[in-house]
Short mmCIF file of C-alpha atoms in Angstrom, two decimals:
data_model
loop_
_atom_site.label_atom_id
_atom_site.label_comp_id
_atom_site.label_asym_id
_atom_site.label_seq_id
_atom_site.Cartn_x
_atom_site.Cartn_y
_atom_site.Cartn_z
CA MET J 1 28.20 134.93 148.26
CA ASP J 2 29.36 136.97 145.23
CA PHE J 3 29.95 134.34 142.58
CA SER J 4 30.55 137.05 139.97
CA GLN J 5 33.80 137.94 141.72
CA VAL J 6 34.83 134.27 141.82
CA LEU J 7 34.17 133.94 138.10
CA ALA J 8 36.03 137.18 137.34
CA GLU J 9 39.11 135.96 139.20
CA LYS J 10 39.12 132.64 137.36
CA ALA J 11 38.14 133.94 133.90
CA ASP J 12 41.69 133.88 132.49
CA THR J 13 42.26 130.34 133.76
CA ILE J 14 38.93 129.19 132.29
CA LEU J 15 39.81 130.83 128.95
CA ASP J 16 43.22 129.15 128.74
CA LYS J 17 41.76 125.74 129.59
CA TRP J 18 38.95 126.26 127.09
CA ILE J 19 41.33 127.10 124.22
CA THR J 20 43.43 124.03 125.05
CA ALA J 21 40.30 121.86 125.17
CA VAL J 22 39.05 123.20 121.81
CA ARG J 23 42.41 122.62 120.11
CA ASN J 24 42.65 119.08 121.51
CA ASP J 25 39.04 118.10 120.77
CA ARG J 26 38.91 115.84 117.69
CA GLN J 27 35.30 116.87 117.13
CA ILE J 28 36.44 120.45 116.38
CA GLU J 29 38.83 119.86 113.48
CA SER J 30 38.35 123.37 112.06
CA ALA J 31 40.40 124.79 114.95
CA ASP J 32 43.49 122.75 114.09
CA ASP J 33 45.11 125.39 111.89
CA LEU J 34 43.93 128.47 113.81
CA SER J 35 46.16 130.63 116.01
CA TYR J 36 45.57 131.10 119.74
CA THR J 37 43.96 134.49 119.07
CA ALA J 38 41.72 133.14 116.32
CA VAL J 39 40.41 130.35 118.56
CA LYS J 40 39.89 132.77 121.47
CA ASP J 41 37.85 135.20 119.37
CA HIS J 42 35.06 136.87 121.44
CA ILE J 43 34.83 134.27 124.23
CA PRO J 44 36.49 136.65 126.79
CA ASP J 45 33.60 139.06 126.20
CA VAL J 46 31.11 136.27 126.90
CA LEU J 47 32.85 135.57 130.22
CA LYS J 48 32.76 139.29 131.09
CA ALA J 49 29.06 139.33 130.29
CA MET J 50 28.55 136.41 132.62
CA VAL J 51 30.33 138.25 135.44
CA THR J 52 28.09 141.28 134.85
CA VAL J 53 24.89 139.27 135.01
CA LEU J 54 25.92 137.36 138.13
CA SER J 55 26.59 140.65 139.92
CA LYS J 56 23.00 141.86 139.31
CA TYR J 57 19.83 140.99 141.19
CA GLN J 58 17.69 141.34 138.05
CA ASP J 59 17.65 138.72 135.30
CA ASN J 60 16.79 141.04 132.41
CA HIS J 61 20.34 142.04 131.49
CA ILE J 62 21.19 138.94 129.49
CA GLN J 63 19.84 140.18 126.15
CA SER J 64 22.07 143.25 126.07
CA ILE J 65 25.40 141.62 126.90
CA VAL J 66 25.78 138.68 124.54
CA ASN J 67 26.51 140.64 121.36
CA ALA J 68 29.97 139.11 121.46
CA SER J 69 28.44 135.76 120.55
CA PHE J 70 26.77 137.33 117.54
CA GLN J 71 30.18 138.28 116.18
CA HIS J 72 31.58 134.90 117.18
CA GLY J 73 29.10 133.06 114.91
CA ALA J 74 29.93 135.19 111.86
CA ILE J 75 33.66 134.71 112.36
CA ARG J 76 33.28 130.96 112.84
CA ALA J 77 31.34 130.81 109.56
CA GLU J 78 34.21 132.61 107.78
CA GLN J 79 36.71 130.23 109.40
CA GLY J 80 34.83 127.22 108.00
CA PHE J 81 33.41 125.79 111.21
CA ASP J 82 30.31 123.64 110.92
CA PRO J 83 27.38 123.98 113.38
CA THR J 84 28.29 120.89 115.40
CA GLU J 85 31.75 122.28 116.05
CA ILE J 86 30.33 125.57 117.35
CA ALA J 87 27.90 123.72 119.61
CA ARG J 88 30.81 121.66 120.89
CA GLU J 89 32.75 124.86 121.72
CA TYR J 90 29.96 126.11 123.96
CA HIS J 91 29.53 122.70 125.57
CA LEU J 92 33.20 122.76 126.58
CA LEU J 93 32.86 126.33 127.87
CA ARG J 94 29.85 125.45 130.03
CA THR J 95 31.66 122.40 131.47
CA LEU J 96 34.85 124.32 132.30
CA ILE J 97 32.96 127.20 133.96
CA PHE J 98 31.14 124.87 136.34
CA ASP J 99 34.31 122.89 137.01
CA ALA J 100 36.15 126.11 137.94
CA ILE J 101 33.54 127.49 140.35
CA GLN J 102 32.09 124.25 141.68
CA ALA J 103 33.83 124.42 145.06
CA ASP J 104 32.77 128.04 145.56
CA LEU J 105 29.19 127.31 144.49
CA LEU J 106 28.88 124.59 147.12
CA SER J 107 29.76 127.10 149.84
CA GLY J 108 26.71 129.26 149.02
CA THR J 109 23.13 128.91 150.11
CA PRO J 110 20.76 126.73 148.06
CA VAL J 111 19.03 129.86 146.72
CA GLU J 112 22.35 131.38 145.65
CA ILE J 113 23.47 128.17 144.02
CA ILE J 114 20.22 127.72 142.04
CA ARG J 115 20.20 131.37 140.94
CA SER J 116 23.82 131.27 139.77
CA ILE J 117 23.44 127.99 137.88
CA ARG J 118 20.25 129.22 136.24
CA LEU J 119 21.88 132.49 135.15
CA ILE J 120 25.03 130.83 133.79
CA ASP J 121 22.91 128.35 131.79
CA ALA J 122 20.68 131.17 130.52
CA ILE J 123 23.67 133.23 129.38
CA ILE J 124 25.28 130.34 127.53
CA ASP J 125 21.97 129.35 125.92
CA GLU J 126 21.43 132.92 124.76
CA ALA J 127 25.02 133.08 123.55
CA ILE J 128 24.48 129.92 121.51
CA ALA J 129 21.27 131.34 120.04
CA ARG J 130 22.98 134.61 119.03
CA CYS J 131 25.99 132.72 117.68
CA PHE J 132 23.89 130.46 115.45
CA LYS J 133 21.81 133.41 114.26
CA SER J 134 24.91 135.22 113.01
CA TYR J 135 26.29 131.97 111.58
CA VAL J 136 23.13 131.49 109.50
CA GLU J 137 23.14 135.15 108.40
CA GLU J 138 26.74 134.81 107.18
CA ARG J 139 25.79 131.69 105.24
CA LEU J 140 22.79 133.59 103.83
CA ARG J 141 25.11 136.32 102.59
CA GLU J 142 27.22 133.69 100.82
CA LEU J 143 24.06 132.16 99.34
CA GLN J 144 22.92 135.53 98.01
CA GLN J 145 26.26 135.99 96.26
CA LEU J 146 26.09 132.44 94.90
CA GLN J 147 22.55 132.97 93.68
CA SER J 148 23.49 136.15 91.82
CA VAL J 149 26.43 134.49 90.09
CA VAL J 150 24.47 131.36 89.23
CA THR J 151 21.53 133.33 87.86
CA LEU J 152 23.80 135.30 85.55
CA HIS J 153 25.46 132.12 84.30
CA ASN J 154 22.10 130.45 83.78
CA GLU J 155 20.84 133.39 81.72
CA GLU J 156 23.97 133.35 79.57
CA LEU J 157 23.76 129.60 79.02
CA THR J 158 20.11 129.92 78.00
CA ARG J 159 21.11 132.59 75.47
CA LEU J 160 23.72 130.26 73.99
CA VAL J 161 21.20 127.43 73.70
CA THR J 162 18.79 129.73 71.88
CA ALA J 163 21.56 130.61 69.40
CA ASN J 164 21.69 126.92 68.41
CA GLN J 165 25.42 126.59 68.98
CA GLU J 166 25.34 122.83 69.31
CA TYR J 167 28.38 122.06 71.44
CA LEU J 168 27.68 124.96 73.78
CA SER J 169 24.00 124.02 73.87
CA GLN J 170 24.85 120.51 74.99
CA LEU J 171 27.17 121.89 77.63
CA ALA J 172 24.52 124.34 78.82
CA HIS J 173 21.88 121.64 79.00
CA GLU J 174 23.98 119.56 81.36
CA PHE J 175 24.50 122.60 83.59
CA LYS J 176 20.79 123.33 83.76
CA GLN J 177 19.63 120.84 86.43
CA PRO J 178 22.23 121.54 89.15
CA LEU J 179 21.92 125.27 88.47
CA THR J 180 18.14 125.07 88.84
CA SER J 181 18.52 123.09 92.06
CA ILE J 182 20.92 125.64 93.54
CA ILE J 183 18.66 128.56 92.63
CA GLY J 184 15.57 126.71 93.90
CA TYR J 185 17.04 125.93 97.30
CA SER J 186 18.48 129.45 97.59
CA ASP J 187 15.10 131.01 96.83
CA LEU J 188 13.31 128.68 99.26
CA PHE J 189 15.81 129.41 102.01
CA LEU J 190 15.82 133.17 101.49
CA ARG J 191 12.01 133.37 101.36
CA GLN J 192 11.58 131.41 104.58
CA GLN J 193 14.40 132.92 106.62
CA PRO J 194 12.69 136.19 107.72
CA ARG J 195 9.96 134.12 109.39
CA LYS J 196 12.44 131.95 111.30
CA THR J 197 13.49 133.60 114.50
CA GLU J 198 13.66 130.67 116.92
CA VAL J 199 16.72 128.53 117.54
CA LYS J 200 14.76 125.34 116.84
CA ASP J 201 14.60 126.33 113.17
CA THR J 202 18.37 126.50 112.83
CA SER J 203 18.93 122.82 112.01
CA ALA J 204 16.40 122.92 109.15
CA ASN J 205 18.01 126.09 107.77
CA LEU J 206 21.46 124.56 107.87
CA GLU J 207 20.22 121.45 106.10
CA HIS J 208 19.08 123.64 103.20
CA ILE J 209 22.49 125.32 103.17
CA GLU J 210 24.30 121.99 103.08
CA ARG J 211 22.13 120.85 100.15
CA VAL J 212 23.02 124.02 98.26
CA LEU J 213 26.70 123.44 98.91
CA ARG J 214 26.45 119.79 97.81
CA ASN J 215 24.80 120.88 94.57
CA GLY J 216 27.49 123.52 94.10
CA ARG J 217 30.20 120.88 94.36
CA GLN J 218 28.21 118.66 91.98
CA LEU J 219 28.03 121.55 89.51
CA LEU J 220 31.80 122.06 89.59
CA HIS J 221 32.37 118.34 88.99
CA LEU J 222 29.87 118.39 86.14
CA ILE J 223 31.51 121.42 84.51
CA ASN J 224 34.96 119.82 84.55
CA ASN J 225 33.74 116.50 83.17
CA VAL J 226 31.51 117.96 80.46
CA LEU J 227 34.31 120.26 79.28
CA GLU J 228 36.56 117.23 78.91
CA PHE J 229 33.71 115.33 77.26
CA SER J 230 33.18 118.11 74.70
CA ARG J 231 36.85 118.09 73.67
CA ASP J 232 36.71 114.46 72.54
CA ASP J 233 35.70 113.32 69.10
CA PRO J 234 32.40 111.38 69.32
CA GLY J 235 34.10 108.34 67.82
CA GLN J 236 36.93 108.41 70.35
CA ILE J 237 35.14 108.98 73.66
CA LYS J 238 37.23 108.13 76.71
CA PHE J 239 35.59 105.86 79.24
CA GLN J 240 36.22 105.94 82.98
CA LEU J 241 34.83 102.61 84.10
CA THR J 242 34.29 102.21 87.83
CA ALA J 243 32.22 100.08 90.20
CA THR J 244 28.95 102.00 90.54
CA ASP J 245 26.27 101.80 93.24
CA VAL J 246 23.06 102.20 91.21
CA ARG J 247 20.74 102.93 94.12
CA GLU J 248 23.02 105.53 95.66
CA LEU J 249 23.48 107.31 92.32
CA ILE J 250 19.73 107.40 91.63
CA ASN J 251 18.98 108.66 95.15
CA ASN J 252 21.58 111.43 94.76
CA VAL J 253 20.02 112.56 91.46
CA CYS J 254 16.52 112.55 93.02
CA GLU J 255 17.79 114.68 95.90
CA MET J 256 19.36 117.14 93.45
CA LEU J 257 16.07 117.46 91.53
CA GLU J 258 13.88 117.63 94.65
CA PRO J 259 13.17 121.40 94.35
CA LEU J 260 11.66 120.86 90.88
CA VAL J 261 9.48 118.03 92.21
CA ALA J 262 8.35 120.07 95.22
CA GLU J 263 7.53 123.09 93.06
CA LYS J 264 5.01 121.04 91.04
CA ASN J 265 3.81 119.02 94.05
CA LEU J 266 4.69 115.75 92.35
CA LYS J 267 5.55 112.43 93.99
CA ILE J 268 8.65 110.39 93.16
CA VAL J 269 8.69 106.66 93.89
CA VAL J 270 12.05 104.87 93.72
CA ASP J 271 11.71 101.09 93.42
CA CYS J 272 15.29 99.83 93.13
CA ASP J 273 15.17 96.81 95.46
CA ARG J 274 15.89 94.57 92.46
CA ALA J 275 18.67 96.77 91.10
CA PRO J 276 22.12 95.23 90.64
CA LYS J 277 24.19 95.65 93.79
CA GLU J 278 27.07 96.88 91.70
CA LEU J 279 27.86 97.36 88.04
CA ILE J 280 30.92 98.37 86.04
CA THR J 281 30.19 101.41 83.91
CA ASP J 282 31.12 105.04 83.35
CA SER J 283 29.27 106.50 86.35
CA PHE J 284 29.39 110.08 85.03
CA LYS J 285 27.77 109.14 81.71
CA PHE J 286 25.20 106.97 83.48
CA GLN J 287 24.40 109.85 85.84
CA GLN J 288 23.75 112.07 82.82
CA ILE J 289 21.26 109.50 81.51
CA VAL J 290 19.45 109.27 84.87
CA THR J 291 19.39 113.06 85.36
CA ASN J 292 18.02 113.78 81.90
CA LEU J 293 15.30 111.12 82.02
CA ILE J 294 14.04 112.12 85.49
CA SER J 295 14.19 115.88 84.80
CA ASN J 296 12.39 115.30 81.48
CA ALA J 297 9.63 113.41 83.33
CA ILE J 298 9.30 116.27 85.82
CA ARG J 299 9.18 118.87 83.05
CA TYR J 300 6.30 117.19 81.17
CA THR J 301 4.27 116.08 84.22
CA GLU J 302 1.88 118.57 85.83
CA SER J 303 0.40 116.25 88.44
CA GLY J 304 0.72 112.70 89.63
CA THR J 305 3.68 110.40 90.14
CA ILE J 306 7.07 109.63 88.65
CA ILE J 307 8.21 106.04 89.21
CA ILE J 308 11.80 104.86 88.89
CA ARG J 309 12.33 101.10 88.64
CA CYS J 310 15.39 98.89 88.29
CA LYS J 311 15.79 95.14 87.82
CA VAL J 312 18.39 92.62 86.72
CA LEU J 313 17.72 90.81 83.42
CA GLU J 314 19.16 87.71 81.80
CA ASN J 315 22.44 87.59 79.88
CA GLN J 316 24.32 89.95 82.20
CA ARG J 317 22.05 92.88 81.51
CA TRP J 318 19.77 95.09 83.62
CA ALA J 319 17.00 97.63 83.06
CA PHE J 320 16.36 101.14 84.38
CA ALA J 321 12.91 102.66 83.71
CA VAL J 322 11.37 106.09 84.36
CA SER J 323 7.57 106.31 84.16
CA ASP J 324 5.49 109.47 84.46
CA THR J 325 1.85 110.57 84.36
CA GLY J 326 2.61 113.44 82.02
CA ILE J 327 1.29 114.67 78.70
CA GLY J 328 2.50 111.64 76.74
CA ILE J 329 3.95 111.52 73.24
CA ALA J 330 1.90 111.03 70.10
CA PRO J 331 2.83 107.98 67.93
CA GLU J 332 3.92 110.23 65.02
CA ASN J 333 6.42 112.00 67.29
CA GLN J 334 7.93 108.96 68.97
CA ALA J 335 10.30 108.25 66.10
CA GLN J 336 11.72 111.80 66.32
CA ILE J 337 11.89 112.16 70.08
CA PHE J 338 15.60 111.28 70.26
CA GLU J 339 16.63 113.76 67.54
CA PRO J 340 18.48 116.96 68.64
CA TYR J 341 16.27 120.05 69.10
CA PHE J 342 13.01 118.13 68.64
CA ARG J 343 10.50 119.17 71.32
CA VAL J 344 7.13 117.65 72.15
CA SER J 345 4.22 120.07 71.75
CA CYS J 346 1.82 120.80 74.61
CA SER J 347 -1.88 121.39 74.29
CA ASN J 348 -1.66 125.16 74.84
CA ARG J 349 1.77 125.94 73.36
CA SER J 350 4.18 124.60 70.79
CA TYR J 351 6.61 123.42 73.49
CA LEU J 352 7.66 124.14 77.07
CA PRO J 353 9.79 127.29 77.37
CA ASP J 354 12.54 125.60 79.40
CA SER J 355 12.93 122.71 76.94
CA THR J 356 15.96 122.75 74.64
CA GLY J 357 15.25 119.54 72.75
CA LEU J 358 18.68 118.18 73.70
CA GLY J 359 17.98 116.01 76.73
CA LEU J 360 16.74 112.86 75.04
CA ALA J 361 19.24 113.24 72.20
CA ILE J 362 22.03 113.23 74.78
CA VAL J 363 20.44 110.22 76.53
CA SER J 364 20.23 108.27 73.26
CA ARG J 365 23.86 109.00 72.44
CA LEU J 366 25.11 108.04 75.89
CA VAL J 367 23.06 104.83 76.01
CA LYS J 368 24.69 103.71 72.76
CA LEU J 369 28.14 104.60 74.12
CA LEU J 370 27.43 102.43 77.16
CA GLN J 371 26.48 99.53 74.83
CA GLY J 372 22.79 99.64 75.66
CA GLN J 373 19.44 100.47 74.15
CA ILE J 374 16.50 102.71 75.06
CA ASN J 375 12.80 101.99 74.49
CA LEU J 376 9.74 104.21 74.75
CA VAL J 377 6.12 103.37 75.56
CA SER J 378 3.80 106.38 75.63
CA GLU J 379 0.15 107.37 75.36
CA VAL J 380 -1.10 110.93 74.98
CA GLY J 381 -2.76 112.15 78.17
CA VAL J 382 -1.67 109.07 80.14
CA GLY J 383 2.10 109.29 80.37
CA SER J 384 5.39 107.83 79.16
CA THR J 385 7.87 105.17 80.18
CA PHE J 386 11.48 105.28 79.04
CA THR J 387 13.35 102.02 79.61
CA VAL J 388 17.13 101.81 79.32
CA ILE J 389 18.73 98.37 79.04
CA LEU J 390 22.44 98.25 79.81
CA PRO J 391 25.13 95.59 80.41
CA LEU J 392 26.16 94.86 83.99
CA GLU J 393 29.72 95.44 82.82
CA VAL J 394 30.69 97.74 79.96
CA LYS J 395 33.43 96.20 77.81
CA ILE J 396 35.98 98.48 76.14
#
């Protein structure tokens, strides 16, 4: 029985049904605004490849005839598909192929049936592998462009900080953490990619990509808010009070700073079981406080653990503390630590090269704006604990 001929005769019908199924599938939302031709893409070539393989007696032709899927993955990346949508496309294709030729398959011998099913599955599996490979490569190309742009911006912002232009320095400092996170994940992904050739690695790769994209969106939000923040007179700051989930916000900041933690092989412990379930505050300003305190702990800790604790206090107040096992702060420096441009000295250098001396000054200012207070307990060579006490509801 020549199942290749059966498939060839029904290829157009399978294609039409597949396009209809893709457009109607609510799990493939990216296809909603695409034309018939855009949805079809290179799938006809995949069907032709399948016909070719089924007409052969050897099984070694698969590798050379699924190049269409390679192009399909790159195009789907440009069209904004996510990986689950692409996988869903191929699932529908596999189902419709077997539905179309089922009656003919059953008329063949058991050997013919098994061979044909095995070959069709092998072709689709290889097509999926090639498709995801090109999808990841397209995302890598976008990451390389993003990394180049971000690196240039980071260098320029560092130059502005060095020039001691205060308002630009403050702006640059707030950009620094998401920029570093983006660059860190990009570098990690690009270094590891050449060694990843198997399909099983695809999900891990795409997780890195999604983290980069999340940090990119966070950066854009941060830029817009800080620009607005910098236009206001310090005495007339505008508040945007909202219900804020403390644990979710802290977890998001920790995820954003994860590359810095991993680079130094540190451990972060988040103990927020006693945190308030919800508080009314300016979530953007509070996020700046959390980001600066945790990134500061990472910067001055070479080994050990960073612990983040939260608890509700009396009189409608609550506390947020960041403890580290870093270099510590000498008693004579603790009074100056919240002054702009003051930087703690290290044992082998006057200060860390990536420190601007703005982080804690910004934290102190924001804590006061949010009607709170900040306390420091530190011992040289042991570590430091910064504790911020804030109201459960900021009153304007």
